[in-house]
CSV table of C-alpha atoms and ligand atoms in Angstrom, one decimal:
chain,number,residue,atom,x,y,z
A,35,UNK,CA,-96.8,-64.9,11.7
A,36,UNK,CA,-94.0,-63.3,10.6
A,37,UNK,CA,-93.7,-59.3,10.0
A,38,UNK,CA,-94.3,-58.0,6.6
A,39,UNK,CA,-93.1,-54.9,4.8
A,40,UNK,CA,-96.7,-54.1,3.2
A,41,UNK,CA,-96.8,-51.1,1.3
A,42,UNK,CA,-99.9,-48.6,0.0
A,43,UNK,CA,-100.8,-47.7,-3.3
A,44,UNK,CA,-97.8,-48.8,-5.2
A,45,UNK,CA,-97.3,-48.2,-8.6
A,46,UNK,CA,-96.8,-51.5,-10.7
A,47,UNK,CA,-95.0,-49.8,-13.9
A,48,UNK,CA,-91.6,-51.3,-13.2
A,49,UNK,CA,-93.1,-54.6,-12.2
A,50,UNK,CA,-94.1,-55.5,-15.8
A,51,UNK,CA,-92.5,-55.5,-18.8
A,52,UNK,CA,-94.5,-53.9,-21.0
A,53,UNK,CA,-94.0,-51.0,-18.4
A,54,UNK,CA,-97.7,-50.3,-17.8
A,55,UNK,CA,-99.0,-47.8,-14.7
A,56,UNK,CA,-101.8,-49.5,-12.6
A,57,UNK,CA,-101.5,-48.8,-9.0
A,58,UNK,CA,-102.0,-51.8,-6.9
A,59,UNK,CA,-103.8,-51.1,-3.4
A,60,UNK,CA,-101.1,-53.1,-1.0
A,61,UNK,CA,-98.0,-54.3,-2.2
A,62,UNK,CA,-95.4,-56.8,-0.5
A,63,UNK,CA,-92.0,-58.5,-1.7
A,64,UNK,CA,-91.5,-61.7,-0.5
A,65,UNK,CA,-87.9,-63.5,0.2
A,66,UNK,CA,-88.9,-66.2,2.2
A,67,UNK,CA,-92.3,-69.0,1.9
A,68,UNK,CA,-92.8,-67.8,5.7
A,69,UNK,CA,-93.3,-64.3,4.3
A,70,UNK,CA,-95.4,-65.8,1.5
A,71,UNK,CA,-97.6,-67.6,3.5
A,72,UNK,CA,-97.6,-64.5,6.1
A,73,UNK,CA,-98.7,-62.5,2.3
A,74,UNK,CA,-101.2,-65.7,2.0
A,75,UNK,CA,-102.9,-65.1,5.4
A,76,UNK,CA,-102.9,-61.1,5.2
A,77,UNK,CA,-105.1,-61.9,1.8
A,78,UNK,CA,-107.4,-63.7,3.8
A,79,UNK,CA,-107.9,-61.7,6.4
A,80,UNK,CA,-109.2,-58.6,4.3
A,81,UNK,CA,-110.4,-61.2,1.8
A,82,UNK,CA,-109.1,-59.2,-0.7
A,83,UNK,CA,-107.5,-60.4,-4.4
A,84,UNK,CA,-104.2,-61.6,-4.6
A,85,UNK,CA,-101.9,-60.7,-7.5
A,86,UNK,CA,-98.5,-62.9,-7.9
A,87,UNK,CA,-95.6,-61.2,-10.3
A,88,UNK,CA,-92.2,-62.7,-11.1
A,89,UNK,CA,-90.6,-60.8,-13.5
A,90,UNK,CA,-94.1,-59.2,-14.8
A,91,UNK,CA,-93.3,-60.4,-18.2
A,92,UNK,CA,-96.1,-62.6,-19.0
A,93,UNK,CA,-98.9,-59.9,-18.1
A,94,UNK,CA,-100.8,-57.2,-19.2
A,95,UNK,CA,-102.2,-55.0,-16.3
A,96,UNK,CA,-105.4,-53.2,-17.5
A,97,UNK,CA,-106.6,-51.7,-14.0
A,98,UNK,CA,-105.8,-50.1,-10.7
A,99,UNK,CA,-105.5,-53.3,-8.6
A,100,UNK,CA,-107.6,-53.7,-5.3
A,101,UNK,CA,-105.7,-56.5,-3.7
A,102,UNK,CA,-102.6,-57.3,-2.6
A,103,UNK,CA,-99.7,-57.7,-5.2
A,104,UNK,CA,-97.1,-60.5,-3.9
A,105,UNK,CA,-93.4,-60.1,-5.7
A,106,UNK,CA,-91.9,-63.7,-5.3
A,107,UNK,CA,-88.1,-63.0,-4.7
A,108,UNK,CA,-87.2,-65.9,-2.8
A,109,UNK,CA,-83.9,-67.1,-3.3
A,110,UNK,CA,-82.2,-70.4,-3.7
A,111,UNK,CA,-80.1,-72.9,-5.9
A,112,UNK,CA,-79.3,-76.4,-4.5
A,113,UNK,CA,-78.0,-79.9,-6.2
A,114,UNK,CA,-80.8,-82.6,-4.9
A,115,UNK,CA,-79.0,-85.7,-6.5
A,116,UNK,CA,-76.4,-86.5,-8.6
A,117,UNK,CA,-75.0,-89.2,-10.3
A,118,UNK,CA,-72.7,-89.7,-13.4
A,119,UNK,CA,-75.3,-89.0,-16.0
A,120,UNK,CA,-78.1,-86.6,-14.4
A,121,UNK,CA,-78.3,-84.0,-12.0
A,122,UNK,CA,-81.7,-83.4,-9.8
A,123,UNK,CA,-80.9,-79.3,-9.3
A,124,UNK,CA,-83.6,-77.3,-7.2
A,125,UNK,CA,-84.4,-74.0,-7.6
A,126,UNK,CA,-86.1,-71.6,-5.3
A,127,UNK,CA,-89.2,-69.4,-6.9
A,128,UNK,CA,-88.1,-65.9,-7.2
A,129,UNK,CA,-84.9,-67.1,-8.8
A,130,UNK,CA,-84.1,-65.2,-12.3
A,131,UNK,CA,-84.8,-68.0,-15.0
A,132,UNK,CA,-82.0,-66.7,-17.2
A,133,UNK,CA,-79.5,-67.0,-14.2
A,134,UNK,CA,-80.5,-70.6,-13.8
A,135,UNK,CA,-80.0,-71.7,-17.3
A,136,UNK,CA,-76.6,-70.3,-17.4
A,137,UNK,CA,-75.8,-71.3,-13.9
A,138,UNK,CA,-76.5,-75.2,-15.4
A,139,UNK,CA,-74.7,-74.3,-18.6
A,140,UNK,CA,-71.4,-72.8,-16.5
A,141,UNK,CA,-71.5,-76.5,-14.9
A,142,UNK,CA,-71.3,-78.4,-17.9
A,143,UNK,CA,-75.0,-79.8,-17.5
A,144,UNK,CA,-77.6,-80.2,-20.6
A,145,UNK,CA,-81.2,-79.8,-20.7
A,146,UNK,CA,-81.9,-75.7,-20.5
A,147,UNK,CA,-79.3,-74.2,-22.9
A,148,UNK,CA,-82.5,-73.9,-25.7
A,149,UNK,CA,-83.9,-71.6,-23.2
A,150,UNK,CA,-81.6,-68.8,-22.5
A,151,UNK,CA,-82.7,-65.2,-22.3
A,152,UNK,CA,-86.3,-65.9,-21.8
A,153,UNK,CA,-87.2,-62.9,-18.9
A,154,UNK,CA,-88.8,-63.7,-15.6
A,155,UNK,CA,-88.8,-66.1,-13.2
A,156,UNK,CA,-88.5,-69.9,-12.3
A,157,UNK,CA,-91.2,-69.9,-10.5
A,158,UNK,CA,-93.2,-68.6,-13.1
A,159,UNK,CA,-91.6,-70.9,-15.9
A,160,UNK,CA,-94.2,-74.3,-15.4
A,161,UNK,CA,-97.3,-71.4,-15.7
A,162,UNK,CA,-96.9,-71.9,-19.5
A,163,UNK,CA,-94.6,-74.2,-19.4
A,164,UNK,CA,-91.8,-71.9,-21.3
A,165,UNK,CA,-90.6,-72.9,-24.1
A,166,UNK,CA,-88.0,-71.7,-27.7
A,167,UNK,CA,-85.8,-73.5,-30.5
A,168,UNK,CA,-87.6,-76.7,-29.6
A,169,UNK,CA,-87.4,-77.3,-26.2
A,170,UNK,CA,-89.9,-76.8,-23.6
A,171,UNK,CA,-89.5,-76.6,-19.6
A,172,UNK,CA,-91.3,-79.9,-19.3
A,173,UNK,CA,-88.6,-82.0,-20.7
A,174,UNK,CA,-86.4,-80.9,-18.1
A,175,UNK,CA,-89.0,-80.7,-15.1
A,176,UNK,CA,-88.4,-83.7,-12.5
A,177,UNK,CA,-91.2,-81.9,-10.3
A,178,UNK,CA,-92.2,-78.7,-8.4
A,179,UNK,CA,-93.2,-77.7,-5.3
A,180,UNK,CA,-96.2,-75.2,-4.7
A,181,UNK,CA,-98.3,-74.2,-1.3
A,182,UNK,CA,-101.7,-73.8,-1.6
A,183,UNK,CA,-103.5,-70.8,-1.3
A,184,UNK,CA,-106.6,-71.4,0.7
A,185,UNK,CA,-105.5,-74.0,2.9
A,186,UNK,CA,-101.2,-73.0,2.6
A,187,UNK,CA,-100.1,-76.4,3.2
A,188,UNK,CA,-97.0,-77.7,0.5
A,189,UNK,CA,-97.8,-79.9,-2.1
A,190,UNK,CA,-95.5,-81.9,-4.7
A,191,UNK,CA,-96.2,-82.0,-8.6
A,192,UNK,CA,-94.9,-84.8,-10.7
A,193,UNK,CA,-94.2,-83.8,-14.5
A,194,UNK,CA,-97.4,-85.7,-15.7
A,195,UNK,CA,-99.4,-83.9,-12.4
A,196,UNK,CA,-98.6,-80.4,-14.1
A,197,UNK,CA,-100.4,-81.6,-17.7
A,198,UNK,CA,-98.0,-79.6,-19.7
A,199,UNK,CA,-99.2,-78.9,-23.1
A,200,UNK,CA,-97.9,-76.2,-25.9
A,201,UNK,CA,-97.5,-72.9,-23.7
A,202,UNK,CA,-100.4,-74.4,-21.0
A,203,UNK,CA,-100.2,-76.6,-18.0
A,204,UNK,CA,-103.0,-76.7,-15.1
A,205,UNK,CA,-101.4,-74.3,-13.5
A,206,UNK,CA,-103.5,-71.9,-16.2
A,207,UNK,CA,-106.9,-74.4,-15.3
A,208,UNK,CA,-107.9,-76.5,-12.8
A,209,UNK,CA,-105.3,-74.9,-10.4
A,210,UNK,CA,-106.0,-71.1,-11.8
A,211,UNK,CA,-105.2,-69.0,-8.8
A,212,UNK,CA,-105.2,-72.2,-6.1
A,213,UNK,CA,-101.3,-72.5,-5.8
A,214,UNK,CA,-98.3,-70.4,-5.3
A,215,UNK,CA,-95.1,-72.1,-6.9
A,216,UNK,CA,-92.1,-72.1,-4.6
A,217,UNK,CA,-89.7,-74.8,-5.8
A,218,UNK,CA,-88.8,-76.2,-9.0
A,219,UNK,CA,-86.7,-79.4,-9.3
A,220,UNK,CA,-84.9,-80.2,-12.9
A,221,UNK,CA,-83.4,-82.6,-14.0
A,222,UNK,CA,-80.3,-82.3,-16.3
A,223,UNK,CA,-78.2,-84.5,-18.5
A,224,UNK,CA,-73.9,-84.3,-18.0
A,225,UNK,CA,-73.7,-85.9,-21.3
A,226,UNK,CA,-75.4,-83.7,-24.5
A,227,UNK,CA,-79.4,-84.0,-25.5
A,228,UNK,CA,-79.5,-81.7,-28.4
A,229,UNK,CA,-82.6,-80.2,-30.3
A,230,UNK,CA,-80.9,-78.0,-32.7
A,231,UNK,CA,-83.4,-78.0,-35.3
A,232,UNK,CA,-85.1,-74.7,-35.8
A,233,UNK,CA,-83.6,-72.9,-38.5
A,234,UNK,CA,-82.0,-69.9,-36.8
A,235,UNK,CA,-80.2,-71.8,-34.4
A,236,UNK,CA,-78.9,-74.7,-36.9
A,237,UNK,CA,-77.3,-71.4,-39.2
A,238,UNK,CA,-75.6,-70.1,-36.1
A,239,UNK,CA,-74.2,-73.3,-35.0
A,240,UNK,CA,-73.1,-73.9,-38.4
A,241,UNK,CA,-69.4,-73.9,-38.4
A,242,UNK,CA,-69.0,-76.0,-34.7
A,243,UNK,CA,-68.3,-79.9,-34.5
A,244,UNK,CA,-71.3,-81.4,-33.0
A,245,UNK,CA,-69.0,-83.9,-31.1
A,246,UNK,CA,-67.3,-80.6,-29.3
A,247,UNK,CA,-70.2,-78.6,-28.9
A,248,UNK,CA,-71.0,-77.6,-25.3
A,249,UNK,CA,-74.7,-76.1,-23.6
A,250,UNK,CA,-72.7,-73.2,-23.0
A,251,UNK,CA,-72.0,-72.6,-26.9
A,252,UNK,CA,-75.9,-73.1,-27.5
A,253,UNK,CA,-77.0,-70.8,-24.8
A,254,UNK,CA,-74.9,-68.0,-26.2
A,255,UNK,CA,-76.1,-68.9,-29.7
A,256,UNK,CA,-79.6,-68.5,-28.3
A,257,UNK,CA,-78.7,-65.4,-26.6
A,258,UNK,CA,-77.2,-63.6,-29.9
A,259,UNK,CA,-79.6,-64.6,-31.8
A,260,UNK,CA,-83.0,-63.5,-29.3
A,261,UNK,CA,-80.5,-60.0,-29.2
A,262,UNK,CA,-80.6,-59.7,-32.6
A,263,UNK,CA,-84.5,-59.4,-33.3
A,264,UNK,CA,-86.5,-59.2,-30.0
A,265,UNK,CA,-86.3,-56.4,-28.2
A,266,UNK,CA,-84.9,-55.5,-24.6
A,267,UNK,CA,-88.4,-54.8,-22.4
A,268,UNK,CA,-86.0,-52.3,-19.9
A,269,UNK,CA,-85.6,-50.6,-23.7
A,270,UNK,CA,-88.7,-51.1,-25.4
A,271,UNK,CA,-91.6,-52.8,-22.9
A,272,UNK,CA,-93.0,-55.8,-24.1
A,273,UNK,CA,-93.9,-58.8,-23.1
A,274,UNK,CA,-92.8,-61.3,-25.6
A,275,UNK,CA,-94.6,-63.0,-28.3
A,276,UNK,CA,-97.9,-61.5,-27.8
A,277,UNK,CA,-100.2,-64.4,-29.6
A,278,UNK,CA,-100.0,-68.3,-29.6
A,279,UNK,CA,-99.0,-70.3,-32.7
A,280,UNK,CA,-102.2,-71.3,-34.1
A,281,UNK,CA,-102.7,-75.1,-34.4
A,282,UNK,CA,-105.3,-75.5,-37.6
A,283,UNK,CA,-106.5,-78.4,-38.6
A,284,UNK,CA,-105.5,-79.7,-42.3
A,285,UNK,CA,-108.1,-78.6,-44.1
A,286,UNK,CA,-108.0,-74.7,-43.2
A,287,UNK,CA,-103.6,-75.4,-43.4
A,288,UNK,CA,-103.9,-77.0,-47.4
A,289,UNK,CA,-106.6,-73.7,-48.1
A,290,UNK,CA,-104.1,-71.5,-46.7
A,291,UNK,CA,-101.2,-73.0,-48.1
A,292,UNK,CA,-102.5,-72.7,-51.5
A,293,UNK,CA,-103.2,-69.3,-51.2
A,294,UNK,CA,-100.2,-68.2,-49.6
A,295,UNK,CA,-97.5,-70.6,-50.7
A,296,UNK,CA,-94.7,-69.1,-48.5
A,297,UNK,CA,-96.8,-69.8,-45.2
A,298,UNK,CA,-94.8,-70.8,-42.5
A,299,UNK,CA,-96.3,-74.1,-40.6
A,300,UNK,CA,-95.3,-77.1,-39.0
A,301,UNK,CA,-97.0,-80.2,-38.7
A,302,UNK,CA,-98.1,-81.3,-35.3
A,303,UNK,CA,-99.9,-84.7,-35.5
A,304,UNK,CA,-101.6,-86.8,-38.5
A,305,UNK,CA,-104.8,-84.0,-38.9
A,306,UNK,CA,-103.0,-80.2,-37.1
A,307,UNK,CA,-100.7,-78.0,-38.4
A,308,UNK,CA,-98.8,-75.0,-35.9
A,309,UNK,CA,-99.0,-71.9,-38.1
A,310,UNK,CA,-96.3,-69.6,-37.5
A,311,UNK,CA,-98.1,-66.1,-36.1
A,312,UNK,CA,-95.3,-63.8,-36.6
A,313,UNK,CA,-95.5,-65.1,-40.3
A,314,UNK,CA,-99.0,-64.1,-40.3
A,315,UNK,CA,-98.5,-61.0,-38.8
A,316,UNK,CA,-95.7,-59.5,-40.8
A,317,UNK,CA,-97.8,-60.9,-44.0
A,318,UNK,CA,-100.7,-58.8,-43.2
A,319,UNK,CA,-98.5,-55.7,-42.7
A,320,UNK,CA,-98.7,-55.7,-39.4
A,321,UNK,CA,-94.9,-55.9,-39.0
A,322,UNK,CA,-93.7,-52.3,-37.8
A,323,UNK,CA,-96.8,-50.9,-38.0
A,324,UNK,CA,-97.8,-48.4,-35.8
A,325,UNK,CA,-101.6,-47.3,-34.6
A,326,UNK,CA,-101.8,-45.1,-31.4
A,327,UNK,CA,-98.7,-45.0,-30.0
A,328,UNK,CA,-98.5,-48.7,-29.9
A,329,UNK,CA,-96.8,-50.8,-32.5
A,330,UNK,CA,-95.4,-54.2,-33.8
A,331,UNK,CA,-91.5,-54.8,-33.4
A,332,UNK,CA,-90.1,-54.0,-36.6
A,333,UNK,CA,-87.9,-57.3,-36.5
A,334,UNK,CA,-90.5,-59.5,-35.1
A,335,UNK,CA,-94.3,-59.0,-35.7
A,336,UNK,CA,-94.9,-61.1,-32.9
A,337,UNK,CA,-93.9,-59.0,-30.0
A,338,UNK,CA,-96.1,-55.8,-29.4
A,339,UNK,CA,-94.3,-52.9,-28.1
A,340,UNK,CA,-95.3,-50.2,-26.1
A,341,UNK,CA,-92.6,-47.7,-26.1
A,342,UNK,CA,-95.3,-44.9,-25.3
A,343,UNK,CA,-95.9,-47.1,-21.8
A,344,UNK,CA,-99.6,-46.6,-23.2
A,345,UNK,CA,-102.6,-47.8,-20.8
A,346,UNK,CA,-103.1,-51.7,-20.6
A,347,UNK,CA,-106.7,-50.8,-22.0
A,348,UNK,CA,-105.0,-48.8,-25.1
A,349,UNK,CA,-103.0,-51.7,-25.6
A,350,UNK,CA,-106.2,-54.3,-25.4
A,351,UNK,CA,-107.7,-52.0,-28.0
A,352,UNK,CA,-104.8,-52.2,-30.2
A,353,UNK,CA,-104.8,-56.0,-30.1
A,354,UNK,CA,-108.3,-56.2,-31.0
A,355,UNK,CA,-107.5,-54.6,-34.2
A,356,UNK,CA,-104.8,-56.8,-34.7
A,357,UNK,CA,-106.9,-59.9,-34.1
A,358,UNK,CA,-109.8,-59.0,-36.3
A,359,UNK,CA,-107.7,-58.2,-39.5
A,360,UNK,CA,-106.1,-61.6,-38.9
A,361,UNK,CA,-109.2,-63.7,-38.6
A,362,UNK,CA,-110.6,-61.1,-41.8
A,363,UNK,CA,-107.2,-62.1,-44.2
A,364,UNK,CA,-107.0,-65.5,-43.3
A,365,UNK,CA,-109.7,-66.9,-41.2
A,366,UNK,CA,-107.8,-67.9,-38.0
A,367,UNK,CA,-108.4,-66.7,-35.1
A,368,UNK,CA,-105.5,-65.5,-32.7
A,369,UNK,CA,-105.0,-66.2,-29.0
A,370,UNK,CA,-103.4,-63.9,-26.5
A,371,UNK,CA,-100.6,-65.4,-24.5
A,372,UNK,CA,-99.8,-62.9,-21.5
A,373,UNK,CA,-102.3,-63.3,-19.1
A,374,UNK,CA,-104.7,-60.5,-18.6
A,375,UNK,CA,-105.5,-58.9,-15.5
A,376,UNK,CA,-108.2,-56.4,-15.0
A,377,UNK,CA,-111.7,-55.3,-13.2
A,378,UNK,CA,-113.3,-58.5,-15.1
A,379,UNK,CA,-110.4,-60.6,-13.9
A,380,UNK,CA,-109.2,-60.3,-10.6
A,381,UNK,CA,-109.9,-63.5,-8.5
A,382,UNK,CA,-110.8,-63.5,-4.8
A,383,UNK,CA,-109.1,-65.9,-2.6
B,42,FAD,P1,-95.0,-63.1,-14.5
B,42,FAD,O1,-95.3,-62.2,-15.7
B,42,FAD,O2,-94.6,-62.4,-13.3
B,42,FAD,O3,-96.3,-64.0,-14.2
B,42,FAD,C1,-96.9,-64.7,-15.2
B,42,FAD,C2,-98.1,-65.5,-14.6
B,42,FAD,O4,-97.6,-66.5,-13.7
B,42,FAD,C3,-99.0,-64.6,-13.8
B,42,FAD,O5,-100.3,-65.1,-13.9
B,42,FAD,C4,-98.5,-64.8,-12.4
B,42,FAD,O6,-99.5,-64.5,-11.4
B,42,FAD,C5,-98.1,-66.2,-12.4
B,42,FAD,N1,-97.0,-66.5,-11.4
B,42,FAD,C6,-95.8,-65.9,-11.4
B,42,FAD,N2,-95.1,-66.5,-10.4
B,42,FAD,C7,-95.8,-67.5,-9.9
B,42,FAD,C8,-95.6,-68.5,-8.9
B,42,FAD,N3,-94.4,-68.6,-8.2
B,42,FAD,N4,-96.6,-69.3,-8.6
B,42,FAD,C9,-97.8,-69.3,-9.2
B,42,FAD,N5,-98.0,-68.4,-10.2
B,42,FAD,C10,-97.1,-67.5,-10.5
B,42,FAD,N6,-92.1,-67.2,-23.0
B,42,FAD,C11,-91.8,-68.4,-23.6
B,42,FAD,O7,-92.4,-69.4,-23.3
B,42,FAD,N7,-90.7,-68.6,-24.5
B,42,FAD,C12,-90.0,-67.5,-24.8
B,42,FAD,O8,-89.1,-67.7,-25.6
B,42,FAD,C13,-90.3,-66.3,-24.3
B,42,FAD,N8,-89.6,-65.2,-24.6
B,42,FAD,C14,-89.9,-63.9,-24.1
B,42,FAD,C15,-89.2,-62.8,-24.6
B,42,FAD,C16,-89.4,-61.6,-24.1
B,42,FAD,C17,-88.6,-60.4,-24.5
B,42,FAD,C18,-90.5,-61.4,-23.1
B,42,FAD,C19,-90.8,-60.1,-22.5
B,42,FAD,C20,-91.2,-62.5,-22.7
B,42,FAD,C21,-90.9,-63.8,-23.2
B,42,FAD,N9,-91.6,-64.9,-22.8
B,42,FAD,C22,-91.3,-66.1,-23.3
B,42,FAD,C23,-92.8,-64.8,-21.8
B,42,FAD,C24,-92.3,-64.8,-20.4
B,42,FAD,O9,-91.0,-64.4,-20.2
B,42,FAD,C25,-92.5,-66.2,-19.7
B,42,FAD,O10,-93.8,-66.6,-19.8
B,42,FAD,C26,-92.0,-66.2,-18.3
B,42,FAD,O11,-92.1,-67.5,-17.7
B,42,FAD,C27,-92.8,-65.3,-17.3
B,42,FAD,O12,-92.1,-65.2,-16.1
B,42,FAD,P2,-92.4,-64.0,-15.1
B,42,FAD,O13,-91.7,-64.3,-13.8
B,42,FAD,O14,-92.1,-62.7,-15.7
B,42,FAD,O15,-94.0,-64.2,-14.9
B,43,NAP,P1,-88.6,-68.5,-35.4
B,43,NAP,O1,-87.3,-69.3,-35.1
B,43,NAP,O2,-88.5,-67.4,-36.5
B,43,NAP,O3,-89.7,-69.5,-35.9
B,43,NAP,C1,-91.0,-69.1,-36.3
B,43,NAP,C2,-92.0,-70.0,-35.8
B,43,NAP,O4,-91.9,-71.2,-36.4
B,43,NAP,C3,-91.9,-70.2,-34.3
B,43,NAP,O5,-93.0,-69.7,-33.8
B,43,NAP,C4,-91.7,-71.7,-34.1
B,43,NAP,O6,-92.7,-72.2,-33.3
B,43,NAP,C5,-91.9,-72.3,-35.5
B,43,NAP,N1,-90.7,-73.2,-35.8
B,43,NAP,C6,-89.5,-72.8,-36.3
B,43,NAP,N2,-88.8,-74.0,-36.6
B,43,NAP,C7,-89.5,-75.0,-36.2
B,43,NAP,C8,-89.3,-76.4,-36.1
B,43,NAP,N3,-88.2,-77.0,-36.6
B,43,NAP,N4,-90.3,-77.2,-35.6
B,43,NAP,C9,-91.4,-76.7,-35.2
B,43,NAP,N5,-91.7,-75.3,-35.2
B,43,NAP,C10,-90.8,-74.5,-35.7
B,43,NAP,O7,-89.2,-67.9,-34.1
B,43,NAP,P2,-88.8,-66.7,-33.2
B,43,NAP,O8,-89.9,-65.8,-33.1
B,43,NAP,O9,-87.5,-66.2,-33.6
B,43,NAP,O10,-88.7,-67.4,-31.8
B,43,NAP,C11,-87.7,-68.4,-31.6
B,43,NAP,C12,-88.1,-69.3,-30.5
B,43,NAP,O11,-88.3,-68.5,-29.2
B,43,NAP,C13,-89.5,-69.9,-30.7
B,43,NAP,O12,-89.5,-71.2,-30.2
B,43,NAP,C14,-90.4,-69.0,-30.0
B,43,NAP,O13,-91.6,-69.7,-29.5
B,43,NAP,C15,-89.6,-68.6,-28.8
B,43,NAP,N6,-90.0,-67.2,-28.3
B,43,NAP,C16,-91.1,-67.2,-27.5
B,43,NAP,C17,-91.6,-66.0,-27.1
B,43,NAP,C18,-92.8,-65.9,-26.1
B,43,NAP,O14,-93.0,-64.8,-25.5
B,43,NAP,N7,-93.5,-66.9,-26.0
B,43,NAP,C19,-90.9,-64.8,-27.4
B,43,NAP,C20,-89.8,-64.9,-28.2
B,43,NAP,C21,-89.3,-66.1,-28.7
B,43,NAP,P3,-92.7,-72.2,-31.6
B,43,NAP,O15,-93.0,-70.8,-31.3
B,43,NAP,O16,-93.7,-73.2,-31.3
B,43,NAP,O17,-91.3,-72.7,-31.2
């Protein structure tokens, strides 16, 4: 087994992105999947929970944690396979996701460019399978590696194995706290596979040549653009879009669209419609308003902030408020994305 640096009582505030201050009982960085599976076994041994953070910017934190907290920093950035028209590049766990898209972009390759400047890490990137401006991480994942907890032997996953939906994969069901992700393989295009149609991103690229565009351009389109209305969680904590995009079906849409004839939505099959929730939000006055310390970002109504670093309980509290005006206004009900983790919620392994 090889030696761990395990730490006591830890404080997790600069661990998670909407900065909040849980202590966590034993704490352990790991750079290598022997140290993992060393952090795997020491879980066992005091059967105690197990808490896995990337970048922290997908959670909220609502209690003092009694387990071990694993930060996955292992490091790694390979070419699999190429050939003239796709690269197989592999990616170790704890690398930033960021890094990795412009990395691919740098090279010339196409496939990740719609997904610059999302926070975290690639290891954490299949969870909800990640995705902005029309692209998702799916499209671009050729497979990923992951040991499992309870027995800590290496399994592969196949795109269609992960069952990547909008912002879900099995990685948030059936395997729910069974596997630790260590690898992820993509595969990228050398010639261009555009998906330039959200609105934001089509005004920006406006004045290019589509034939001279490269991913590079896009990705710093993307960048500029995030920069101009999200906010910096090192600045103001957050943890990005706080709620899911409803998807309604058609009847409660046409209701809603009647009433409110400058709804944002988009149709997702024949009888569903993806209603946008910042649009909500903001129409409900929720954009820039404040209530204890907590607030919604001025420029986006999706994110919450929590300059104030306010308790993950406070911020719970907040977000119930938020949830039941929505579903009073306009009947739909909102989902958090981040997962929680708290008393209720801590899994044993
Ligand atoms: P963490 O928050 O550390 O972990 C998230 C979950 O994954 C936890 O349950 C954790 O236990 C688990 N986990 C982490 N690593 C592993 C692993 N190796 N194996 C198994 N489980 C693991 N998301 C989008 O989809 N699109 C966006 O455009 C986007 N924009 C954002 C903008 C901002 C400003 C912020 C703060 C967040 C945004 N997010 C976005 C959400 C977030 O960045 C992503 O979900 C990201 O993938 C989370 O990565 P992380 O490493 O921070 O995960
Ligand atoms: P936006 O571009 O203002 O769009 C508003 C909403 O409309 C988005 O939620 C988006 O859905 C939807 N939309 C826009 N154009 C669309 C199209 N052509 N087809 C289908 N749906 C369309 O949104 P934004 O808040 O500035 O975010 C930009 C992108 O980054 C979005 O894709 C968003 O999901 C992503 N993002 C995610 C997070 C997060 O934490 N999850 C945080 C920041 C940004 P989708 O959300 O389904 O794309």
């Amino acid at each position: 087994m090889t030696d761990l640096d395990i730490q006591e009582q830890v404080s997790l505030q600069t661990y998670n992105t909407l900065a909040v201050d849980v202590t966590t009982r034993w704490f352990v960085a790991v750079r290598t999947n022997e140290q993992l599976c060393s952090a795997l076994q020491f879980v066992k041994t005091q059967q105690c929970p197990l808490l896995l953070l990337g970048g922290g910017s997908n959670v909220v934190l609502t209690d003092d944690f009694s387990g071990l907290t694993v930060l996955i920093q292992t490091q790694g950035v390979h070419v699999e396979q190429q050939s003239d028209t796709r690269v197989l590049l592999s990616v170790a766990a704890g690398e930033n996701w960021h890094d990795t898209v412009m990395y691919s972009v740098k090279q010339g390759w196409y496939g990740l460019e719609n997904l610059a400047l999302i926070p975290g890490s690639v290891g954490a990137a299949p969870i909800q399978n990640i995705g902005a401006y029309g692209v998702e991480l799916t499209q671009c994942l050729e497979y990923l590696e992951a040991i499992d907890i309870d027995t800590q032997t290496l399994q592969r996953f196949d795109r269609d194995a992960c069952q990547f939906a909008y912002r879900d994969s099995i990685f948030k069901h059936a395997l729910k706290d069974k596997v630790v992700i260590t690898r992820v393989v993509f595969t990228l295009s050398t010639t261009p596979v555009w998906s330039l149609d959200y609105p934001a991103l089509q005004q920006a690229l406006g004045g290019y040549d589509k034939a001279q565009l490269s991913s590079e351009q896009v990705a710093q389109a993307v960048i500029a653009i995030r920069q101009s209305k999200l906010p910096d969680p090192a600045l103001i904590p957050n943890a990005g879009s706080f709620f899911k995009n409803p998807i309604v079906d058609i009847a409660l849409y046409q209701e809603l669209r009647e009433q409110y004839p400058q709804l944002v939505a988009y149709a997702v099959d024949e009888g569903r419609y993806k209603l946008a929730a910042g649009w909500l939000l903001d129409n409900a006055g929720w954009k820039g308003r404040w209530l204890n310390r907590i607030a919604m970002h001025d420029k986006q109504a999706l994110v919450l902030t929590n300059p104030h670093k306010q308790s993950g309980k406070a911020l719970l509290a907040f977000v119930d408020t938020v949830i039941d005006d929505i579903q009073r206004v306009y009947g739909v009900q909102l989902e958090i994305e981040p997962r929680i983790y708290g008393n209720d919620t801590q899994s044993m392994c």
